[in-house]
């Protein structure tokens, strides 16, 4: 967690083993994830991300969600989703199949 003026404005969670009830995230699914979709819809479909960074600056909530497990591709594959105020604003992937 990061603090400024005794107030938390950022937190990072990583390395947890979440229970994956969602479907596997492959390249086709990644490509069909639409800009503007919600963070909750992503979690409902693919489960909790392996890493998450949240911040709140001037009333705007930012979330970066990173998936390393339950994805299709080699060991170093990952998918990263950026949300602002619960709307997907950008996404990147590395070697999804």
PDB file of C-alpha atoms in Angstrom:
ATOM      1  CA  UNK A   1       0.000   0.000   0.000  1.00  0.00           C
ATOM      2  CA  UNK A   2       1.099   3.538  -0.651  1.00  0.00           C
ATOM      3  CA  UNK A   3       0.092   6.408   1.596  1.00  0.00           C
ATOM      4  CA  UNK A   4       0.086  10.167   1.234  1.00  0.00           C
ATOM      5  CA  UNK A   5      -1.094  12.498   4.010  1.00  0.00           C
ATOM      6  CA  UNK A   6      -2.027   9.416   6.073  1.00  0.00           C
ATOM      7  CA  UNK A   7      -4.429   8.202   3.358  1.00  0.00           C
ATOM      8  CA  UNK A   8      -4.011   5.068   1.246  1.00  0.00           C
ATOM      9  CA  UNK A   9      -4.092   5.851  -2.445  1.00  0.00           C
ATOM     10  CA  UNK A  10      -2.638   2.701  -3.986  1.00  0.00           C
ATOM     11  CA  UNK A  11      -2.441  -1.019  -3.267  1.00  0.00           C
ATOM     12  CA  UNK A  12      -0.863  -3.969  -5.038  1.00  0.00           C
ATOM     13  CA  UNK A  13      -1.841  -7.597  -4.568  1.00  0.00           C
ATOM     14  CA  UNK A  14       0.074 -10.398  -6.266  1.00  0.00           C
ATOM     15  CA  UNK A  15       1.100 -14.014  -5.874  1.00  0.00           C
ATOM     16  CA  UNK A  16      -2.214 -15.365  -4.627  1.00  0.00           C
ATOM     17  CA  UNK A  17      -3.647 -18.672  -5.829  1.00  0.00           C
ATOM     18  CA  UNK A  18      -7.261 -17.855  -6.604  1.00  0.00           C
ATOM     19  CA  UNK A  19      -9.931 -20.467  -7.112  1.00  0.00           C
ATOM     20  CA  UNK A  20     -10.483 -20.367 -10.873  1.00  0.00           C
ATOM     21  CA  UNK A  21     -14.113 -21.126 -11.622  1.00  0.00           C
ATOM     22  CA  UNK A  22     -14.012 -19.155 -14.857  1.00  0.00           C
ATOM     23  CA  UNK A  23     -13.103 -20.274 -18.338  1.00  0.00           C
ATOM     24  CA  UNK A  24      -9.515 -20.286 -19.609  1.00  0.00           C
ATOM     25  CA  UNK A  25      -8.307 -17.045 -21.166  1.00  0.00           C
ATOM     26  CA  UNK A  26      -6.953 -17.659 -24.677  1.00  0.00           C
ATOM     27  CA  UNK A  27      -6.097 -15.289 -27.531  1.00  0.00           C
ATOM     28  CA  UNK A  28      -9.583 -15.485 -29.061  1.00  0.00           C
ATOM     29  CA  UNK A  29     -11.233 -14.651 -25.723  1.00  0.00           C
ATOM     30  CA  UNK A  30      -8.711 -11.847 -25.152  1.00  0.00           C
ATOM     31  CA  UNK A  31      -9.498 -10.342 -28.563  1.00  0.00           C
ATOM     32  CA  UNK A  32     -13.248 -10.503 -27.845  1.00  0.00           C
ATOM     33  CA  UNK A  33     -12.915  -8.620 -24.551  1.00  0.00           C
ATOM     34  CA  UNK A  34     -14.284  -5.214 -25.501  1.00  0.00           C
ATOM     35  CA  UNK A  35     -12.911  -1.822 -24.521  1.00  0.00           C
ATOM     36  CA  UNK A  36     -15.523  -0.287 -22.215  1.00  0.00           C
ATOM     37  CA  UNK A  37     -16.468  -3.573 -20.538  1.00  0.00           C
ATOM     38  CA  UNK A  38     -16.476  -3.687 -16.739  1.00  0.00           C
ATOM     39  CA  UNK A  39     -13.926  -5.146 -14.326  1.00  0.00           C
ATOM     40  CA  UNK A  40     -16.683  -7.260 -12.754  1.00  0.00           C
ATOM     41  CA  UNK A  41     -17.579  -8.821 -16.119  1.00  0.00           C
ATOM     42  CA  UNK A  42     -13.927  -9.823 -16.614  1.00  0.00           C
ATOM     43  CA  UNK A  43     -13.734 -11.422 -13.145  1.00  0.00           C
ATOM     44  CA  UNK A  44     -17.096 -13.175 -13.600  1.00  0.00           C
ATOM     45  CA  UNK A  45     -15.879 -14.726 -16.853  1.00  0.00           C
ATOM     46  CA  UNK A  46     -12.215 -15.574 -16.084  1.00  0.00           C
ATOM     47  CA  UNK A  47     -11.978 -15.491 -12.280  1.00  0.00           C
ATOM     48  CA  UNK A  48      -9.861 -13.237 -10.067  1.00  0.00           C
ATOM     49  CA  UNK A  49      -6.607 -11.987 -11.647  1.00  0.00           C
ATOM     50  CA  UNK A  50      -3.235 -13.241 -10.372  1.00  0.00           C
ATOM     51  CA  UNK A  51      -2.073  -9.676  -9.769  1.00  0.00           C
ATOM     52  CA  UNK A  52      -4.038  -6.501  -9.204  1.00  0.00           C
ATOM     53  CA  UNK A  53      -3.000  -2.896  -8.690  1.00  0.00           C
ATOM     54  CA  UNK A  54      -5.618  -0.376  -7.588  1.00  0.00           C
ATOM     55  CA  UNK A  55      -5.250   3.351  -7.115  1.00  0.00           C
ATOM     56  CA  UNK A  56      -7.572   6.241  -6.426  1.00  0.00           C
ATOM     57  CA  UNK A  57      -6.417   9.659  -7.597  1.00  0.00           C
ATOM     58  CA  UNK A  58      -8.666  12.728  -7.622  1.00  0.00           C
ATOM     59  CA  UNK A  59     -11.745  10.529  -7.408  1.00  0.00           C
ATOM     60  CA  UNK A  60     -10.755   8.301 -10.345  1.00  0.00           C
ATOM     61  CA  UNK A  61     -10.277   4.604  -9.564  1.00  0.00           C
ATOM     62  CA  UNK A  62      -7.684   2.788 -11.656  1.00  0.00           C
ATOM     63  CA  UNK A  63      -7.311  -1.010 -11.737  1.00  0.00           C
ATOM     64  CA  UNK A  64      -4.658  -3.045 -13.525  1.00  0.00           C
ATOM     65  CA  UNK A  65      -5.484  -6.772 -13.588  1.00  0.00           C
ATOM     66  CA  UNK A  66      -2.865  -9.315 -14.684  1.00  0.00           C
ATOM     67  CA  UNK A  67      -3.495 -12.990 -15.502  1.00  0.00           C
ATOM     68  CA  UNK A  68      -0.624 -15.515 -15.506  1.00  0.00           C
ATOM     69  CA  UNK A  69      -2.541 -18.729 -14.761  1.00  0.00           C
ATOM     70  CA  UNK A  70      -5.541 -20.377 -16.417  1.00  0.00           C
ATOM     71  CA  UNK A  71      -4.464 -18.877 -19.736  1.00  0.00           C
ATOM     72  CA  UNK A  72      -3.503 -20.612 -22.988  1.00  0.00           C
ATOM     73  CA  UNK A  73       0.138 -20.262 -24.033  1.00  0.00           C
ATOM     74  CA  UNK A  74       3.718 -20.882 -22.880  1.00  0.00           C
ATOM     75  CA  UNK A  75       4.843 -20.312 -19.289  1.00  0.00           C
ATOM     76  CA  UNK A  76       5.676 -16.627 -19.853  1.00  0.00           C
ATOM     77  CA  UNK A  77       2.242 -15.851 -21.343  1.00  0.00           C
ATOM     78  CA  UNK A  78       0.114 -13.214 -19.658  1.00  0.00           C
ATOM     79  CA  UNK A  79      -2.776 -10.849 -20.212  1.00  0.00           C
ATOM     80  CA  UNK A  80      -3.059  -7.379 -18.696  1.00  0.00           C
ATOM     81  CA  UNK A  81      -6.215  -5.269 -18.494  1.00  0.00           C
ATOM     82  CA  UNK A  82      -6.388  -1.570 -17.509  1.00  0.00           C
ATOM     83  CA  UNK A  83      -9.616  -0.123 -16.095  1.00  0.00           C
ATOM     84  CA  UNK A  84     -10.552   3.446 -15.212  1.00  0.00           C
ATOM     85  CA  UNK A  85     -13.715   3.908 -13.136  1.00  0.00           C
ATOM     86  CA  UNK A  86     -14.700   0.272 -13.821  1.00  0.00           C
ATOM     87  CA  UNK A  87     -14.404   0.572 -17.634  1.00  0.00           C
ATOM     88  CA  UNK A  88     -11.747  -1.269 -19.653  1.00  0.00           C
ATOM     89  CA  UNK A  89      -9.514   1.350 -21.290  1.00  0.00           C
ATOM     90  CA  UNK A  90      -6.680  -0.810 -22.680  1.00  0.00           C
ATOM     91  CA  UNK A  91      -5.376  -4.364 -22.762  1.00  0.00           C
ATOM     92  CA  UNK A  92      -2.154  -6.145 -23.716  1.00  0.00           C
ATOM     93  CA  UNK A  93      -1.150  -9.775 -23.993  1.00  0.00           C
ATOM     94  CA  UNK A  94       2.094 -11.694 -24.373  1.00  0.00           C
ATOM     95  CA  UNK A  95       2.147 -14.951 -26.345  1.00  0.00           C
ATOM     96  CA  UNK A  96      -1.433 -16.062 -25.757  1.00  0.00           C
ATOM     97  CA  UNK A  97      -2.462 -18.941 -28.025  1.00  0.00           C
TER      98      UNK A  97
END
